[in-house]
Backbone as numpy.savetxt, mean C-alpha at the origin, in Angstrom:
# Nx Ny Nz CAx CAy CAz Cx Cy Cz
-2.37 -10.61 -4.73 -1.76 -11.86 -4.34 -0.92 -12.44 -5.47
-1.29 -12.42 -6.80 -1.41 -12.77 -7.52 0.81 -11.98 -8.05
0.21 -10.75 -8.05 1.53 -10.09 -8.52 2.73 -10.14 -7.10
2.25 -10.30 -5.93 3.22 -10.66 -4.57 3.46 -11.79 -4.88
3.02 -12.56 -5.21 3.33 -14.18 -5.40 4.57 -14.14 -6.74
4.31 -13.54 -7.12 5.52 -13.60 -8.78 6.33 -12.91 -8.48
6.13 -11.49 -7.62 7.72 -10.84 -7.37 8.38 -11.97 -6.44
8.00 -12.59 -5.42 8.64 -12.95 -4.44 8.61 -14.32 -4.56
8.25 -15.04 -5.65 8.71 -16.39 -6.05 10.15 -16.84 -6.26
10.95 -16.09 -6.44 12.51 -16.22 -5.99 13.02 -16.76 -5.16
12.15 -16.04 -4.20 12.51 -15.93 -2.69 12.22 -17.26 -2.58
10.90 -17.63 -2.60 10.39 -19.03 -2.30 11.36 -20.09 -3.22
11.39 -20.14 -4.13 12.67 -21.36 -4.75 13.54 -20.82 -4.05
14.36 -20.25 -3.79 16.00 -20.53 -2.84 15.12 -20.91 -1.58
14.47 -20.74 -0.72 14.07 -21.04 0.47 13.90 -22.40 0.42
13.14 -22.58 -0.75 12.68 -24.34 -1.04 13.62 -24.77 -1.43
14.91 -24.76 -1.69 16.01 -25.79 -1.76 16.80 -26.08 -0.47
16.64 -24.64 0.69 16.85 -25.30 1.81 16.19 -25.75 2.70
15.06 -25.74 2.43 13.76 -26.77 3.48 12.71 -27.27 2.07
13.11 -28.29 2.00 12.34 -29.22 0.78 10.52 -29.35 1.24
10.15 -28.82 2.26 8.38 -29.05 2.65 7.89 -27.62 1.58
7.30 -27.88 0.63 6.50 -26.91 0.40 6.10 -26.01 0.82
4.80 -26.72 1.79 4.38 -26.14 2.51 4.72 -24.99 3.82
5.63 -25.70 4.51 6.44 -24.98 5.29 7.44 -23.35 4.63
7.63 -24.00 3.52 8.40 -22.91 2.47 7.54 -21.56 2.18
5.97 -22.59 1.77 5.20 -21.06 1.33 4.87 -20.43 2.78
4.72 -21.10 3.60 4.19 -20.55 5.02 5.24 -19.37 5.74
6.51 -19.21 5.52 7.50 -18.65 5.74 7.89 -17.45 4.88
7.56 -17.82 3.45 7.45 -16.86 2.49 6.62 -15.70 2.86
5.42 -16.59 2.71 3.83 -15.62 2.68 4.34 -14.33 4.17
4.45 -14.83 5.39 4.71 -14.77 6.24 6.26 -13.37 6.07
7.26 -13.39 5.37 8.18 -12.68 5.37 7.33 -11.51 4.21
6.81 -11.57 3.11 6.30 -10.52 2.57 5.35 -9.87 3.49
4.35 -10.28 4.46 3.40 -10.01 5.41 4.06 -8.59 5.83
5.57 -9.55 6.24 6.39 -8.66 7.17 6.78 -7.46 6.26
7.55 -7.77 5.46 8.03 -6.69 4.08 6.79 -5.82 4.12
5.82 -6.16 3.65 4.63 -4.49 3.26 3.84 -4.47 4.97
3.62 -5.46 5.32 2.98 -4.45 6.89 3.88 -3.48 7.60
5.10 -4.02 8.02 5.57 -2.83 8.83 6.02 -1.66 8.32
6.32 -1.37 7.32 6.61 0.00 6.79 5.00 1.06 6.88
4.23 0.07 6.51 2.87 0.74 6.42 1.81 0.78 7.48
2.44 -0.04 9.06 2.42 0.23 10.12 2.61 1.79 10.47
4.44 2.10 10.62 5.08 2.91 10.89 4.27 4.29 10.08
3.86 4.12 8.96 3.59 5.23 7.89 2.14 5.66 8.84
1.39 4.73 8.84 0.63 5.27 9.69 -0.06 5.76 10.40
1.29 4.85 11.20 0.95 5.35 13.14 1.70 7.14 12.58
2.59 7.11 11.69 3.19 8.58 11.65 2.12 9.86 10.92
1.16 9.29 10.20 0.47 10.26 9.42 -0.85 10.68 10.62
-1.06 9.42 11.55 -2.04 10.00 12.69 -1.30 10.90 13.25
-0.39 10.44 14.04 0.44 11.78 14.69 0.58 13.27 14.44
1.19 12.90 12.98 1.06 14.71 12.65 -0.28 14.86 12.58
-0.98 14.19 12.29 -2.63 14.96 11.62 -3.22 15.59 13.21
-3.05 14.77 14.25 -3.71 14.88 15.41 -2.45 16.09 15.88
-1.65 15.94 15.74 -0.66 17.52 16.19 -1.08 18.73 15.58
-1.02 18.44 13.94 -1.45 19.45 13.18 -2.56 20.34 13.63
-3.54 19.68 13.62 -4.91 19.55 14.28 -5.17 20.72 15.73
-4.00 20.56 16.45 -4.07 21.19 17.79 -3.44 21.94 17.90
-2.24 22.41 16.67 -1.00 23.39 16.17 -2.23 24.46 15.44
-3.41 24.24 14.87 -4.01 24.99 14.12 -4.72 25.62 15.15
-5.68 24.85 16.26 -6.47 25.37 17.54 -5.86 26.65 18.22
-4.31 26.63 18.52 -3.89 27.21 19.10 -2.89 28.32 18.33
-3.27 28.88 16.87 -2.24 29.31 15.93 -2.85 30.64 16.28
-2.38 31.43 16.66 -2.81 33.37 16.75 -1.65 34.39 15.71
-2.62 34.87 14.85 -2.18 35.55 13.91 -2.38 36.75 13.66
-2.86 37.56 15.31 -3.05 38.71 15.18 -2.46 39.77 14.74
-0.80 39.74 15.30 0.38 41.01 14.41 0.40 40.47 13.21
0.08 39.11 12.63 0.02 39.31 10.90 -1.09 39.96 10.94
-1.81 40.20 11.12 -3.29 40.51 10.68 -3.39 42.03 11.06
-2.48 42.29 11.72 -2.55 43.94 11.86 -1.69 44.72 11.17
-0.33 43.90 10.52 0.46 44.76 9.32 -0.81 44.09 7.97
-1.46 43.18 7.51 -2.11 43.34 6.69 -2.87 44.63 6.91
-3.76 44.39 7.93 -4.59 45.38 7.84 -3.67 47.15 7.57
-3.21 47.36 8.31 -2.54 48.91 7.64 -2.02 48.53 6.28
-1.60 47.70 5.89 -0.94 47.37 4.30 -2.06 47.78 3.35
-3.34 47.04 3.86 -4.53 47.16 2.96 -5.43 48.42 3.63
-5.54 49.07 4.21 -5.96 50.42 5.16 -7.83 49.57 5.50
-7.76 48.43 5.81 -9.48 48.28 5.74 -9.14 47.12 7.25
-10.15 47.07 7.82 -10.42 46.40 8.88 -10.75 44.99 8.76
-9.30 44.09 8.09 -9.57 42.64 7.92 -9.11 41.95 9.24
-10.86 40.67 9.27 -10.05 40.21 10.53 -9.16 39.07 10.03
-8.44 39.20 9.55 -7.45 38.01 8.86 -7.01 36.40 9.75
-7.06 36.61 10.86 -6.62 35.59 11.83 -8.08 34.69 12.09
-9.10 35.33 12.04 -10.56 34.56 11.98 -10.60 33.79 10.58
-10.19 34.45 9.31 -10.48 34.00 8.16 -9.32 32.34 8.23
-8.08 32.98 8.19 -6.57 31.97 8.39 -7.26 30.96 9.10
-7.86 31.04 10.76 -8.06 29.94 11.01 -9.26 29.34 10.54
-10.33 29.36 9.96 -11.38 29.18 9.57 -10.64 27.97 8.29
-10.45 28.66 7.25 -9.35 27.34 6.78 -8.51 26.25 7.13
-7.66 27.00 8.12 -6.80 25.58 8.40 -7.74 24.67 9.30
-8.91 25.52 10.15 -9.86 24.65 10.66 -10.29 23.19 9.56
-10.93 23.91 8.69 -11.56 23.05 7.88 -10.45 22.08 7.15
-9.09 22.53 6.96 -8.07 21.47 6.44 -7.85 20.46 7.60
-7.87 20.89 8.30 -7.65 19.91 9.87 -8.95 18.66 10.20
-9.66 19.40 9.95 -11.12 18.74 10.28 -11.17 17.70 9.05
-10.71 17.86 7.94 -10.67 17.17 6.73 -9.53 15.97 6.96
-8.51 16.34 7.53 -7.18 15.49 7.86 -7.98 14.47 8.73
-8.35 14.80 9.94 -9.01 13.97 11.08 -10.03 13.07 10.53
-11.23 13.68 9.55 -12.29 12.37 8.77 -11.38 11.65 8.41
-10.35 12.53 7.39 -9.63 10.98 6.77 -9.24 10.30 7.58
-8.13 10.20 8.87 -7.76 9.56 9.82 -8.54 8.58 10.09
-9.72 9.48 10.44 -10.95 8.96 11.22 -11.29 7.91 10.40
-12.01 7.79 8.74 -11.78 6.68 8.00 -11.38 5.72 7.64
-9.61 6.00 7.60 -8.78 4.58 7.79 -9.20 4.12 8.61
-9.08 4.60 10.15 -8.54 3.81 11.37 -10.16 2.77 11.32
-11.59 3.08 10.89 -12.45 2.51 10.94 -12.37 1.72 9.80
-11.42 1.87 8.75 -11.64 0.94 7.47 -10.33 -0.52 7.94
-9.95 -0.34 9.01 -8.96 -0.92 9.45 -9.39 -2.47 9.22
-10.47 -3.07 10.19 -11.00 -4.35 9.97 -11.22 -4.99 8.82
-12.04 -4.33 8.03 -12.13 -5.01 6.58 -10.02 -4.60 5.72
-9.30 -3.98 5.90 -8.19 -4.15 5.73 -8.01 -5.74 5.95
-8.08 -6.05 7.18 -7.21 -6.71 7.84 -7.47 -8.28 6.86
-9.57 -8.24 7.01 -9.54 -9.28 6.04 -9.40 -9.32 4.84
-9.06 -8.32 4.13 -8.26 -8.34 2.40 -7.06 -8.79 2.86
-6.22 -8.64 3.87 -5.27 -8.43 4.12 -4.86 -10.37 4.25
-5.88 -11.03 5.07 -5.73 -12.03 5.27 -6.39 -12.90 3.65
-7.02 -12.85 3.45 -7.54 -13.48 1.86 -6.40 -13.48 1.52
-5.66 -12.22 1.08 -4.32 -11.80 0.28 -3.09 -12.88 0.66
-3.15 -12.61 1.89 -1.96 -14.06 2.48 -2.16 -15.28 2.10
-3.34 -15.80 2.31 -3.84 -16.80 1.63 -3.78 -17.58 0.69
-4.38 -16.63 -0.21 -3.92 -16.64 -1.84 -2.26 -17.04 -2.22
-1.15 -15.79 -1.61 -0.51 -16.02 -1.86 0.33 -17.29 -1.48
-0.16 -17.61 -0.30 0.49 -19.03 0.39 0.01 -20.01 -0.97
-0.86 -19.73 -1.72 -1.69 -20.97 -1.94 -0.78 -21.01 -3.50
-0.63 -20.20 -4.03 0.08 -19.82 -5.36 1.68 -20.20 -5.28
2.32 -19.64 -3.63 3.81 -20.46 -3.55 3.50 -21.72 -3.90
2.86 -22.78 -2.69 2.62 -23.71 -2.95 1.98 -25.09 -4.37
1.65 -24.34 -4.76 0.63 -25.46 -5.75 0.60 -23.99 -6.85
1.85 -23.19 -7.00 1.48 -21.98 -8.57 2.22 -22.67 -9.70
3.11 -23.63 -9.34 3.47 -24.54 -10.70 3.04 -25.19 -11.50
2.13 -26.01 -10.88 0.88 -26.99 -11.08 -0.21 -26.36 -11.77
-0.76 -25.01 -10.94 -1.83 -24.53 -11.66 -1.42 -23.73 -12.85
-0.22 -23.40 -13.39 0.46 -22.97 -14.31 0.04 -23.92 -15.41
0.35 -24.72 -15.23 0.54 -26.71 -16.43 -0.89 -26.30 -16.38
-1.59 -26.54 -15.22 -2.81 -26.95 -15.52 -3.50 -25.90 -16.73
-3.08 -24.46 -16.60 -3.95 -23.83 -17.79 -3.45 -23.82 -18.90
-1.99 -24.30 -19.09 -1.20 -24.55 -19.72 -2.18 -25.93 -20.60
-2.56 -26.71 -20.26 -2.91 -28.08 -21.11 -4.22 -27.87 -21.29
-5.44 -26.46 -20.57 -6.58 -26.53 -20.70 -6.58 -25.94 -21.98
-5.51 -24.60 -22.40 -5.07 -23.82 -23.78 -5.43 -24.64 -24.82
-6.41 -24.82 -25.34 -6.44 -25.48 -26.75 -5.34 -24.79 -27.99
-4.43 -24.87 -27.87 -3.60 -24.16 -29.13 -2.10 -25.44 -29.00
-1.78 -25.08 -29.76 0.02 -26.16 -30.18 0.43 -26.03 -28.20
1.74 -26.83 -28.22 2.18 -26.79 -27.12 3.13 -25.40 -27.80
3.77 -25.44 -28.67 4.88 -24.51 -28.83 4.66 -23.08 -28.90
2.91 -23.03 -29.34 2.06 -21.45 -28.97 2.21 -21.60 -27.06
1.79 -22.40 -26.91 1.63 -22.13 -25.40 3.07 -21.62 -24.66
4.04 -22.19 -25.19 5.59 -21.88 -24.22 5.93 -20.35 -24.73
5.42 -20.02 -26.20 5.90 -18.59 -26.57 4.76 -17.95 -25.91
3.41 -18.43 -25.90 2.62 -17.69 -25.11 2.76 -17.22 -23.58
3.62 -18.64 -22.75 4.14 -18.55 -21.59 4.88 -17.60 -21.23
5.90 -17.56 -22.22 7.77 -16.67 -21.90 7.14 -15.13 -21.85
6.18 -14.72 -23.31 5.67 -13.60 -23.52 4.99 -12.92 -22.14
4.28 -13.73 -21.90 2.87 -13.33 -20.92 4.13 -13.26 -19.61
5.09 -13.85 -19.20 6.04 -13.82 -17.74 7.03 -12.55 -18.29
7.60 -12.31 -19.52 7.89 -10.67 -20.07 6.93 -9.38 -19.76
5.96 -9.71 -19.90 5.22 -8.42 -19.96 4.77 -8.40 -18.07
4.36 -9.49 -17.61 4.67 -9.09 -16.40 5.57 -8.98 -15.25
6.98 -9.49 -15.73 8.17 -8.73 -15.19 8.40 -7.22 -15.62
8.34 -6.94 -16.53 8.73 -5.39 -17.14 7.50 -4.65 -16.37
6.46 -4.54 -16.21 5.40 -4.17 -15.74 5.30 -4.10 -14.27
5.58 -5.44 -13.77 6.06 -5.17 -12.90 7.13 -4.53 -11.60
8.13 -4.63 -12.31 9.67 -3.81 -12.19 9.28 -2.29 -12.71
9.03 -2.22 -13.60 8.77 -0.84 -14.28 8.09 0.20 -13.33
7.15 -0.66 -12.56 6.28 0.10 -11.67 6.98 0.49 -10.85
7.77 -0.32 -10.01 8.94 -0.02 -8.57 9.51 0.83 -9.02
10.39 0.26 -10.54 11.09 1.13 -10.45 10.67 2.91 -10.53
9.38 3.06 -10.88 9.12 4.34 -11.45 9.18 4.64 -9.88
């Protein structure tokens, strides 16, 4: 929440100079990043079930007998190669589907990180200036440690932050 709230605090000051309600501002914000990382990771997915559940039924139905009969004269021994082949991609398939199977049940508790996360961040558009000052004056040190402490500490997490995307 914490690092969504600082990339996309931009966003929220130009928004908040054209609708002066705070509130309404962070509610629209929070609300457009929601949009920004859910639907791509909607789409991603609904697309990684698809293949997995295709994959899955592309492997059931895979017959590899003429490979398995130029192996076998290649190697002069009686491999059943198409039992072994699918026996693997079985088990890669079956492995694809738990995972599937995992998300799609880890989905709910998603949803409430997912909502905390909005939360938070609504709460940080709104009132993250304030609580800024506020740890700002709890800092027992000079005011002029605190502003180099400020600029420093908003450096290292822009570069850190950017650095990451950009990688």
């Amino acid at each position: 929440s914490i690092i969504l709230a600082y990339i996309f605090y931009p966003v929220y000051r130009k928004l908040n100079r054209l609708i002066k309600n705070k509130t309404a501002c962070a509610l629209i914000t929070s609300f457009l990043v929601t949009i920004i990382i859910a639907l791509p990771l909607i789409f991603a997915a609904n697309a990684i079930i698809n293949k997995s559940v295709s994959f899955y039924h592309g492997v059931k139905n895979i017959d590899l007998a003429d490979f398995s009969a130029k192996v076998s004269k290649f190697l002069g021994a009686n491999i059943d190669l198409n039992l072994y082949v699918k026996e693997v991609l079985n088990k890669i398939s079956i492995y694809i589907m738990q995972g599937t199977s995992n998300f799609i049940l880890s989905i709910p508790q998603r949803m409430v990180s997912l909502f905390v996360t909005i939360s938070l961040m609504y709460y940080l558009f709104k009132d993250g200036k304030s609580l800024i000052e506020k740890i700002k004056n709890i800092l027992p040190i000079k005011m002029d440690h605190k502003e180099n402490l400020g600029k420093r500490f908003n450096n290292l997490i822009y570069a850190t932050v950017y650095g990451v995307i950009l990688t």
